[in-house]
Each structure stands twice: as structure tokens, then as C-alpha cells.
Coordinates of C-alpha atoms and ligand atoms in Angstrom, one line a residue:
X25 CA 3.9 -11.2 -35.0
X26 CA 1.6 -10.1 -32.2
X27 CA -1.9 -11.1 -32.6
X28 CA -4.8 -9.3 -31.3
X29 CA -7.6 -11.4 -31.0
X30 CA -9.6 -12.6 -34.2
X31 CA -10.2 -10.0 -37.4
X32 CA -10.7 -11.9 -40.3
X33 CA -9.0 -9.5 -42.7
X34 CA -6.3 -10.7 -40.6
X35 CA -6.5 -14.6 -41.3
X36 CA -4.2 -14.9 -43.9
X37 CA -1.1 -17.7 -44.9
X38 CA 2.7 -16.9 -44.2
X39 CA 4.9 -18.3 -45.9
X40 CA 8.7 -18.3 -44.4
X41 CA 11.8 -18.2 -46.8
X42 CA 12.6 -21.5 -45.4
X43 CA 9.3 -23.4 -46.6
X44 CA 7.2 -23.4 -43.8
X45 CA 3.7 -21.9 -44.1
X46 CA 2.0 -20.6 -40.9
X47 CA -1.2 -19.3 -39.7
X48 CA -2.5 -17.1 -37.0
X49 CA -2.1 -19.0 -33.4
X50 CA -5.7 -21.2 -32.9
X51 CA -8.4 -18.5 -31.9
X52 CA -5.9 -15.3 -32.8
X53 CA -5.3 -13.6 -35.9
X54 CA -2.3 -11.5 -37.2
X55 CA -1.3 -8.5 -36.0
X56 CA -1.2 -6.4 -39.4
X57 CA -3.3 -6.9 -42.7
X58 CA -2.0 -9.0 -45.7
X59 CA -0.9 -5.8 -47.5
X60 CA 0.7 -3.9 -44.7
X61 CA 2.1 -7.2 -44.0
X62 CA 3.7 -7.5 -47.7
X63 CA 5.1 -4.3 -47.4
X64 CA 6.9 -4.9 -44.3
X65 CA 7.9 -7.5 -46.2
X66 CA 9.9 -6.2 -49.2
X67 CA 11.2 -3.8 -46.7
X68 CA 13.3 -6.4 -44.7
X69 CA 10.5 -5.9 -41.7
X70 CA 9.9 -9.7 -41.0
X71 CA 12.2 -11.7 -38.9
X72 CA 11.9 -15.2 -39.5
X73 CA 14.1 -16.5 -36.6
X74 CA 17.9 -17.5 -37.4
X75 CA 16.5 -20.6 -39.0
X76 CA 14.3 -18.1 -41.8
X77 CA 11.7 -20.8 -41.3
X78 CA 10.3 -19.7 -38.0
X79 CA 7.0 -17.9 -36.9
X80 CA 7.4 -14.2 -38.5
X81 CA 7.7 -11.3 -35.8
X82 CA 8.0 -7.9 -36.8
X83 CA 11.1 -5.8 -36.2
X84 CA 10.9 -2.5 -34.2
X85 CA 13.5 -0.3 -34.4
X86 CA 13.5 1.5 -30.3
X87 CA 13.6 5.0 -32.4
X88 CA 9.6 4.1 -33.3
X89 CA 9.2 2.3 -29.3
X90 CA 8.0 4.7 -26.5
X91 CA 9.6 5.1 -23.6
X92 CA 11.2 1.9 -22.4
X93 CA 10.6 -1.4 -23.2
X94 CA 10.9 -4.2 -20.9
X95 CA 13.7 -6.5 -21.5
X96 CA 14.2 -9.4 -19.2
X97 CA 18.5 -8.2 -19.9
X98 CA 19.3 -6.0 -17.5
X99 CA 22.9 -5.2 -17.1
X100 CA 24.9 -4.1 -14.3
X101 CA 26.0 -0.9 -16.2
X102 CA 22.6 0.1 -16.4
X103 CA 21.0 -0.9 -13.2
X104 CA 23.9 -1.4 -10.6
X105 CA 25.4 -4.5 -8.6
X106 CA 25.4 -5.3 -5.4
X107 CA 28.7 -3.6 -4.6
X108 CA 27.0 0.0 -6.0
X109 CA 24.6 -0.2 -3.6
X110 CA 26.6 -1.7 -0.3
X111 CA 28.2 1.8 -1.4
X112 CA 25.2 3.9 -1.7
X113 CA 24.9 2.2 1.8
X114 CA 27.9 2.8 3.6
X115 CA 27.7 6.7 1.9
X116 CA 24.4 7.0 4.0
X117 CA 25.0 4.6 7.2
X118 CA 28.6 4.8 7.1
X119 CA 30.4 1.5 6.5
X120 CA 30.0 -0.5 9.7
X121 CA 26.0 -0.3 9.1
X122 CA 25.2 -2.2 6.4
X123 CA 22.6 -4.6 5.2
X124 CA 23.1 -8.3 3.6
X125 CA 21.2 -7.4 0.4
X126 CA 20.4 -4.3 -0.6
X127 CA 19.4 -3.1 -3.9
X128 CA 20.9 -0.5 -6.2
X129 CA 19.0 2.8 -6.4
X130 CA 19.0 2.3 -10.1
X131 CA 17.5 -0.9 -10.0
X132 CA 14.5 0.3 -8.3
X133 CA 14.6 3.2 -10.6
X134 CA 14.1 0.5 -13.7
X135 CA 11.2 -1.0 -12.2
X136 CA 9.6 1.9 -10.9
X137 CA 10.4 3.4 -14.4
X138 CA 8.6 0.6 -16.3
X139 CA 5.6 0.3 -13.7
X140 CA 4.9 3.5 -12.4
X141 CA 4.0 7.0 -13.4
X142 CA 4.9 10.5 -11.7
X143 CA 2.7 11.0 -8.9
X144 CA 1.5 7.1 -8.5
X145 CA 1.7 5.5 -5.0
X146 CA 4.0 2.8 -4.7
X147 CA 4.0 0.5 -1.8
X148 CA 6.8 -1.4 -0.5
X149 CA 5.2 -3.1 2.9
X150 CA 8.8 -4.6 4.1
X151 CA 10.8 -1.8 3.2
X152 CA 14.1 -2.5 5.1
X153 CA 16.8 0.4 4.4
X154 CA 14.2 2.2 2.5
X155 CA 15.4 1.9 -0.5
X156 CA 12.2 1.9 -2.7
X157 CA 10.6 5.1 -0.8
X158 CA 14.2 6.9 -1.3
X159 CA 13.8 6.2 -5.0
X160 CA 10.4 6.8 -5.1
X161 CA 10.5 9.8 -3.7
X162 CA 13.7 11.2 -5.8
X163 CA 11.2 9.9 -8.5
X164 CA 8.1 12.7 -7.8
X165 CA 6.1 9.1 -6.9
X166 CA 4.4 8.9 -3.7
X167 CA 5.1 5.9 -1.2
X168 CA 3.9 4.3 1.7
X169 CA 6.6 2.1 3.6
X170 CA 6.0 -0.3 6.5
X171 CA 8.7 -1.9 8.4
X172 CA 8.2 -3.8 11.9
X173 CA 12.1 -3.6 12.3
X174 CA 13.6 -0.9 14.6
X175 CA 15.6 -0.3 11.6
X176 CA 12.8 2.4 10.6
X177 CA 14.0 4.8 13.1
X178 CA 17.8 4.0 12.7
X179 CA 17.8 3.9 8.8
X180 CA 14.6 4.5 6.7
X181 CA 13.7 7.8 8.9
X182 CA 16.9 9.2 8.6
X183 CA 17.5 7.9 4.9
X184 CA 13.8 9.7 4.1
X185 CA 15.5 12.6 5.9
X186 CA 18.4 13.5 3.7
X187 CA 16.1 12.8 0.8
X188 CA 13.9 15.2 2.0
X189 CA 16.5 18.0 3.0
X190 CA 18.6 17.3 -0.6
X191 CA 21.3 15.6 1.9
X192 CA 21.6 12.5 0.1
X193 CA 23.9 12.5 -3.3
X194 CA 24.0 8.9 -3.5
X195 CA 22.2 6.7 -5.8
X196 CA 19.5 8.2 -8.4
X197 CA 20.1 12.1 -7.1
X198 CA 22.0 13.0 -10.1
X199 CA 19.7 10.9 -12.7
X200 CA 16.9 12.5 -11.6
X201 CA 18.5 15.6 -11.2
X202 CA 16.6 15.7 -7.5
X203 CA 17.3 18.6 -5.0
X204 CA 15.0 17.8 -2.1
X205 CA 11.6 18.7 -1.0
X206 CA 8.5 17.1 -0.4
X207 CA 7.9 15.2 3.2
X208 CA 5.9 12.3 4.9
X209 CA 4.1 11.4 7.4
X210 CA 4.7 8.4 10.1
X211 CA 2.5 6.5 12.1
X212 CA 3.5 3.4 14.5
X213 CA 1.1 0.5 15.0
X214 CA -1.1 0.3 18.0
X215 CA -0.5 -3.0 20.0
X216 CA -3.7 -5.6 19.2
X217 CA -6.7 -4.2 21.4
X218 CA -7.8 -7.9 21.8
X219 CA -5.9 -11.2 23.4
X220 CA -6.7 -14.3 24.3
X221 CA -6.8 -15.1 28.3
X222 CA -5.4 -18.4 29.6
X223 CA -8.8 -19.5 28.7
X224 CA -8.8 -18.6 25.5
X225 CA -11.7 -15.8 25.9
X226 CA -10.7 -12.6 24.0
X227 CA -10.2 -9.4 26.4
X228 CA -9.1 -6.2 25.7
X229 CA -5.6 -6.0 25.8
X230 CA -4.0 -4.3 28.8
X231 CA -1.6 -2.5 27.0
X232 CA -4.5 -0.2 26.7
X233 CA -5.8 2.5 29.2
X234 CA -9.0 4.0 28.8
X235 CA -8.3 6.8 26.5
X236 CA -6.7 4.5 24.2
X237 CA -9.5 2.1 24.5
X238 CA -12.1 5.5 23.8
X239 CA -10.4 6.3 20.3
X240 CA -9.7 3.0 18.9
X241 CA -13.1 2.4 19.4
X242 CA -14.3 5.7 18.0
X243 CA -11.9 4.4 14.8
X244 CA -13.8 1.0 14.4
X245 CA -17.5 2.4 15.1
X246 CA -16.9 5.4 12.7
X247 CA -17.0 8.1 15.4
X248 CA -15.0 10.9 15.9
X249 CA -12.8 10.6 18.5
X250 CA -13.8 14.1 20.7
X251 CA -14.3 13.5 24.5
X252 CA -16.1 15.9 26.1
X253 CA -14.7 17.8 29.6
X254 CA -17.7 18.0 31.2
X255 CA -19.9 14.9 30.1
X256 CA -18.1 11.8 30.6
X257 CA -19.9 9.5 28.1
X258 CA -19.9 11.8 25.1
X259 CA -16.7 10.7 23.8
X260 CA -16.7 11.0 20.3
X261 CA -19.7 11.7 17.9
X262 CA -20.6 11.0 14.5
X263 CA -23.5 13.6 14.1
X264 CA -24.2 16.6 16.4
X265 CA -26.4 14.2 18.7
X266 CA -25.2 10.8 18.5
X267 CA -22.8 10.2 20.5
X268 CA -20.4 7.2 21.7
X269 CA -19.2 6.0 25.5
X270 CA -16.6 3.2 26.2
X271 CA -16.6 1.5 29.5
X272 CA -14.3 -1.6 31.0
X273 CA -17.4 -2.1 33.4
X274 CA -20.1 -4.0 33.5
X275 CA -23.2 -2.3 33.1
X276 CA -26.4 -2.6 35.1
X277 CA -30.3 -1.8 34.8
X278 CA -29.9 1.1 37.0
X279 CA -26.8 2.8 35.3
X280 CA -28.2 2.3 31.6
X281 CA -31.2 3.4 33.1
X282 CA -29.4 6.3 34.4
X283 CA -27.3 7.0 30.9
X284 CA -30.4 6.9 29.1
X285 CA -32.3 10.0 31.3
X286 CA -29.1 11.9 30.1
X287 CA -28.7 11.3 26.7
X288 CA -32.8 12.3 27.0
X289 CA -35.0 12.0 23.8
X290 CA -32.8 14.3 21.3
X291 CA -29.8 12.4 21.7
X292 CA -28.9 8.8 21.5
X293 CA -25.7 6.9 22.6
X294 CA -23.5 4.3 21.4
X295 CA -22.7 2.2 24.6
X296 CA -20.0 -0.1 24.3
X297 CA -19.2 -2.0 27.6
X298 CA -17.7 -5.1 28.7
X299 CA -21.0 -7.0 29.4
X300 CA -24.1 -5.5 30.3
X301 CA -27.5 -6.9 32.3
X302 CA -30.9 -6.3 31.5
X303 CA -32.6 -5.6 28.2
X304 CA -30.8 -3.2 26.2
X305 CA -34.5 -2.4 23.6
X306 CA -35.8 -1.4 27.2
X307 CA -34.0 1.8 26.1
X308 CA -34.7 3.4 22.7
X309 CA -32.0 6.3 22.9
X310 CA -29.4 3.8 23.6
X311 CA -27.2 1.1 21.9
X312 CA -25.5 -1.1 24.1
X313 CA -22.4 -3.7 22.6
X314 CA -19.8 -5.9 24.8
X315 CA -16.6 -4.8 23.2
X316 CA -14.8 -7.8 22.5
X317 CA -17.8 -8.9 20.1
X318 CA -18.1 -5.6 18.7
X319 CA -14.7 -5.2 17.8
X320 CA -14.6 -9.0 16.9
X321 CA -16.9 -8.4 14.2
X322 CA -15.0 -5.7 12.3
X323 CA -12.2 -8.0 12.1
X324 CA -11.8 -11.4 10.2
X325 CA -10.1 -13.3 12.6
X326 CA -9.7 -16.6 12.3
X327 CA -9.9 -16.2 8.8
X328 CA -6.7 -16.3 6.2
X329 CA -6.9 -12.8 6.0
X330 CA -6.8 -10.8 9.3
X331 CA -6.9 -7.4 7.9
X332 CA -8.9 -5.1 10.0
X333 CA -12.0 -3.2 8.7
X334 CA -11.3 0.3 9.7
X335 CA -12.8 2.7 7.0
X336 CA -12.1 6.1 8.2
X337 CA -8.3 5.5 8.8
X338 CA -5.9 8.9 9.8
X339 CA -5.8 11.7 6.9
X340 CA -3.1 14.0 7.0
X341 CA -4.0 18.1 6.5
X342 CA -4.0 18.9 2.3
X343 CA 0.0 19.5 2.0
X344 CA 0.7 22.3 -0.7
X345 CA 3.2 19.8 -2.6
X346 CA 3.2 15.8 -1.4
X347 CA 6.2 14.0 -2.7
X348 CA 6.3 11.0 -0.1
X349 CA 3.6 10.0 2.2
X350 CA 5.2 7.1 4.1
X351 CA 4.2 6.3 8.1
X352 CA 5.4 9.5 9.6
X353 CA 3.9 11.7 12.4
X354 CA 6.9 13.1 13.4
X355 CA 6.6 13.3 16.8
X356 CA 5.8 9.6 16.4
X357 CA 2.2 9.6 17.6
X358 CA 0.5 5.9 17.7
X359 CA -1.6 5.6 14.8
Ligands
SAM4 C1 14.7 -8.0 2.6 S1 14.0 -6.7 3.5 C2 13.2 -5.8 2.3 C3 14.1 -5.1 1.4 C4 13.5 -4.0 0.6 N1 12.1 -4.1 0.3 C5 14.3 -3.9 -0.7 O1 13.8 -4.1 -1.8 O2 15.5 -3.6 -0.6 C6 12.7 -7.3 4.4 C7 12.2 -6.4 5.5 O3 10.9 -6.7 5.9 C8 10.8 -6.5 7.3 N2 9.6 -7.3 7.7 C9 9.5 -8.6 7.9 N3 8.3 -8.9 8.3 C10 7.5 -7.8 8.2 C11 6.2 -7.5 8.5 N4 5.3 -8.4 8.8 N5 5.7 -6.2 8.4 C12 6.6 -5.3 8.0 N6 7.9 -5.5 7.8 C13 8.4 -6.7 7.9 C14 12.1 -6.9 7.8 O4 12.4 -6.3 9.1 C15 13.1 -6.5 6.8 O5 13.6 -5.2 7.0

């Protein structure tokens, strides 16, 4: 029997067909009260293990269970094997492409059946052929994938694809009775704005050019990534007059001297430079940071965690009915 923390109208003696008498587990109490209890009882509701001398447990009958109930069991008839799904593989890659382990789609289904609820978000962060966002997605959850394989474009895309356009029969489809829709979004990982020189001094990576630089930088600091046609250090902004500027230079007295007269008194700047001379309070419209420290401090590198601490991360226009919002932008813009 299930206890439930301690009730003391539910501290009572067992006593098993067999002999043995039991009590409620140290610090727990029964499930039930003695009188339900004896009327479970007399109607043949108490399993006393094969031995009739074991700790009582009631029976449930699945007709009074809802929904599923976990069982560690789970046979191939009701889940799949690993030859179902090298099938459900070959009937969406065709049969030369096919990966060492996939997973049934009704596999997934169980789990995402006994953890999940339409509409959650389920995240599979090494999705290989996509499998879990395919269910998901058949399954009205939303997903996010991530995959660092080229296998993304070549499987997962496509796979998403066919889901998307009702083009895939395989797998769940008919369980779910799923005829397409929905969509997602995909976004590809910048390369690491900082490395290490052959000294060992972070830089700014050279994969980047200075646009690049401008909005990851805007990301970090908060700002809104908007740079202006006419005024080359506005940017991005966070308010109507606080503006942000991102240069690979050094800066001098004489050319902060010279942003500051611009920005004037009803404006200020974010300045965020490779190094800088002089005194940066000299100027009270203007914030001056060396990059590599500024973006050093919104990371925790050299930590064990080295997740990045970027709040205001891409949102995708309100869609009228999201199924799956994986990584997508599909003209494959860097996130
Ligand atoms: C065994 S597969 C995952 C299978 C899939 N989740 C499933 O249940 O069928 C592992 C995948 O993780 C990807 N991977 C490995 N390291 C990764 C990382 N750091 N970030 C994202 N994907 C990664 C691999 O390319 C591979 O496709």
C-alpha cells in the first residue's frame, strides 16, 4: 500500500493471511483508513504478494487508472524494435541512408505520452535523425532540436519537412491520425566571438567582421541591434537616446572627446572598444568597455558551465498556430 506521509488515523496493524503483522514504513502511514482498508479487504482488494505473507498493496484494476500508467515492461508490439524504425528510416532517407540506432517513432510516442502534455516544449539537444521533434510534432507538442552534425540539413530539415507538409506516413502518422501543419524556425550557431592568441589573451575572433561584431554585441549588452545610415556610432539603442557603438580600434582622448560633443547632453553612448586611453568619467554622456572584458563577463568561462548569459535571445513573429519551434530560419540566417 502507498503511504502518504504520517495521518494517525492511518497507523494501524496488518495482519497478512500468512502470519505476519505489519505496520506503516518508519515515518509513513497507510494509504487508506482501517475501515476502507477492511473493506478492500473482504472484497479480495489486498494483495499480499505470492507468499500471502507479504507487505499488503492494493489492486487497481486499469478501468479505475487514468491515462497510462508507467510500467517498466514495454513490449516490442507496443513500442517498436529496432528493425520498425531502420524501416521508418529507410521509408524517409531511402535505404542506403541510415543511422546505427535509431528509435521507433512509437517509442518516443510512449515517453512523450507519459511525460508530456499537448502543447508542452520538449527538448531533445542531440537530436540526430530527428526523431523526437518528428514525434513531437505529429504529437501537437512543441520542440526545440539542436544538432552540431551536418546531418540537420541532410535529415532532420527534410524529415521536419514532410512532417510539416503531411508527406511523411511513417511512424506515429496514422496513431495520431496527423495530416500536417504547423512549422519551425531554424537558427545556426554563430562561431565563438572570442579566442585565445598564441599568448593566451582572448581577442575577438576573426571570423567576425564588423557588422557581426555590432549585433552580437547589441545581443549581450541588451541593445537593439539598428545601425543608423547616417551616424556611424548609433548602432543599436535600447531607449530613444541611449545608444551603443562597437569599434576594433583603440580609442584616444581626442576621439572620445570627439564622440562625446556628438552624442551632446541628451544622449549618452555605450562605447565598447578594444582598449581605450585616458579617463573614461572625464566624459559623463559616455560609457567606454574593452570588448573582450565586457563580453568576458557575460560568460562563465572557465567555469563548469559555459553557458552564455544572453537574455533577450531571437523571438519569432506570433504564428497563428505553432506546432514545432525547432532552429529554423529558413533561409538559414546565423542566429
Ligand atoms: C545518438 S544521436 C541522438 C539520437 C536521438 N536523440 C534519438 O533519440 O534518436 C546523438 C547526436 O548528437 C549529436 N551531437 C553530439 N554532440 C553534440 C553537441 N554538443 N551539440 C549538439 N549535438 C551533438 C550527434 O551529431 C548525434 O547526431
Amino acid at each position: 500500500m502507498t503511504a502518504q506521509g504520517y495521518r494517525p488515523n492511518q497507523m494501524y496493524e496488518i495482519k497478512a493471511p500468512g502470519g505476519n503483522v505489519f505496520t506503516p514504513p518508519e515515518g509513513r502511514c497507510w494509504s487508506t483508513i482501517e475501515e476502507r482498508f477492511k473493506q478492500l479487504l473482504s472484497d479480495g482488494r489486498i494483495f499480499f504478494g505470492m507468499n500471502n505473507n507479504s507487505q499488503p498493496n492494493i489492486i487497481r484494476y486499469l478501468s479505475e487508472v487514468e491515462g497510462h500508467v508507467p510500467w517498466t515492461w514495454w513490449p516490442h508490439d507496443e513500442v517498436g524494435h529496432t528493425d520498425e524504425s531502420k524501416k521508418e528510416m529507410h521509408g524517409l532517407f531511402g535505404k542506403i541512408d541510415s543511422f546505427d540506432t535509431p528509435k521507433p517513432e512509437r517509442l518516443i510516442k510512449r515517453v512523450l505520452e507519459i511525460a508530456t502534455n499537448t502543447g508542452d516544449l520538449v527538448l531533445d539537444s542531440f537530436a540526430g535523425s530527428g526523431t523526437t521533434g518528428a514525434v513531437a510534432h505529429k504529437m501537437g507538442r512543441r520542440w526545440i532540436m539542436v544538432e552540431l552534425g551536418e546531418h540537420c540539413h541532410t535529415h532532420i530539415i527534410p524529415r521536419l519537412k514532410k512532417v510539416i507538409d503531411g508527406a511523411d506516413p511513417g511512424g506515429i502518422t496514422k496513431f495520431t491520425n496527423w495530416k500536417g501543419g504547423g512549422g519551425f524556425r531554424y537558427y545556426r550557431l554563430a562561431p565563438s566571438l572570442l579566442e585565445k592568441d598564441k599568448w593566451g589573451n582572448w581577442i575577438i575572433s576573426k571570423d567576425y567582421n564588423p557588422a557581426m561584431l555590432a549585433e552580437a554585441l547589441c545581443k549581450l549588452e541588451g541593445f537593439t541591434y539598428a545601425p543608423s545610415d547616417t551616424v556611424y556610432w548609433q548602432q543599436g539603442r535600447s531607449t530613444e537616446s541611449d545608444f551603443i557603438y562597437v569599434t576594433t580600434q583603440t580609442l584616444g582622448p581626442e576621439q572620445l572627446q570627439a564622440l562625446s560633443d556628438e552624442v551632446g547632453r541628451e544622449r549618452s553612448l555605450l562605447i565598447l572598444c578594444s582598449a581605450f586611453r585616458g579617463q573614461p568619467d572625464a566624459w559623463p554622456n559616455l560609457t567606454v568597455k574593452k570588448i573582450p572584458k565586457a563580453v568576458l563577463a557575460k560568460c562563465e568561462w572557465g567555469h563548469d558551465d559555459y553557458s552564455l548569459n544572453v537574455e533577450n535571445l531571437p523571438r519569432a513573429p506570433e504564428a497563428p498556430k505553432p506546432m514545432g519551434q525547432l532552429a529554423m530560419d529558413m533561409d538559414g540566417g546565423d542566429a
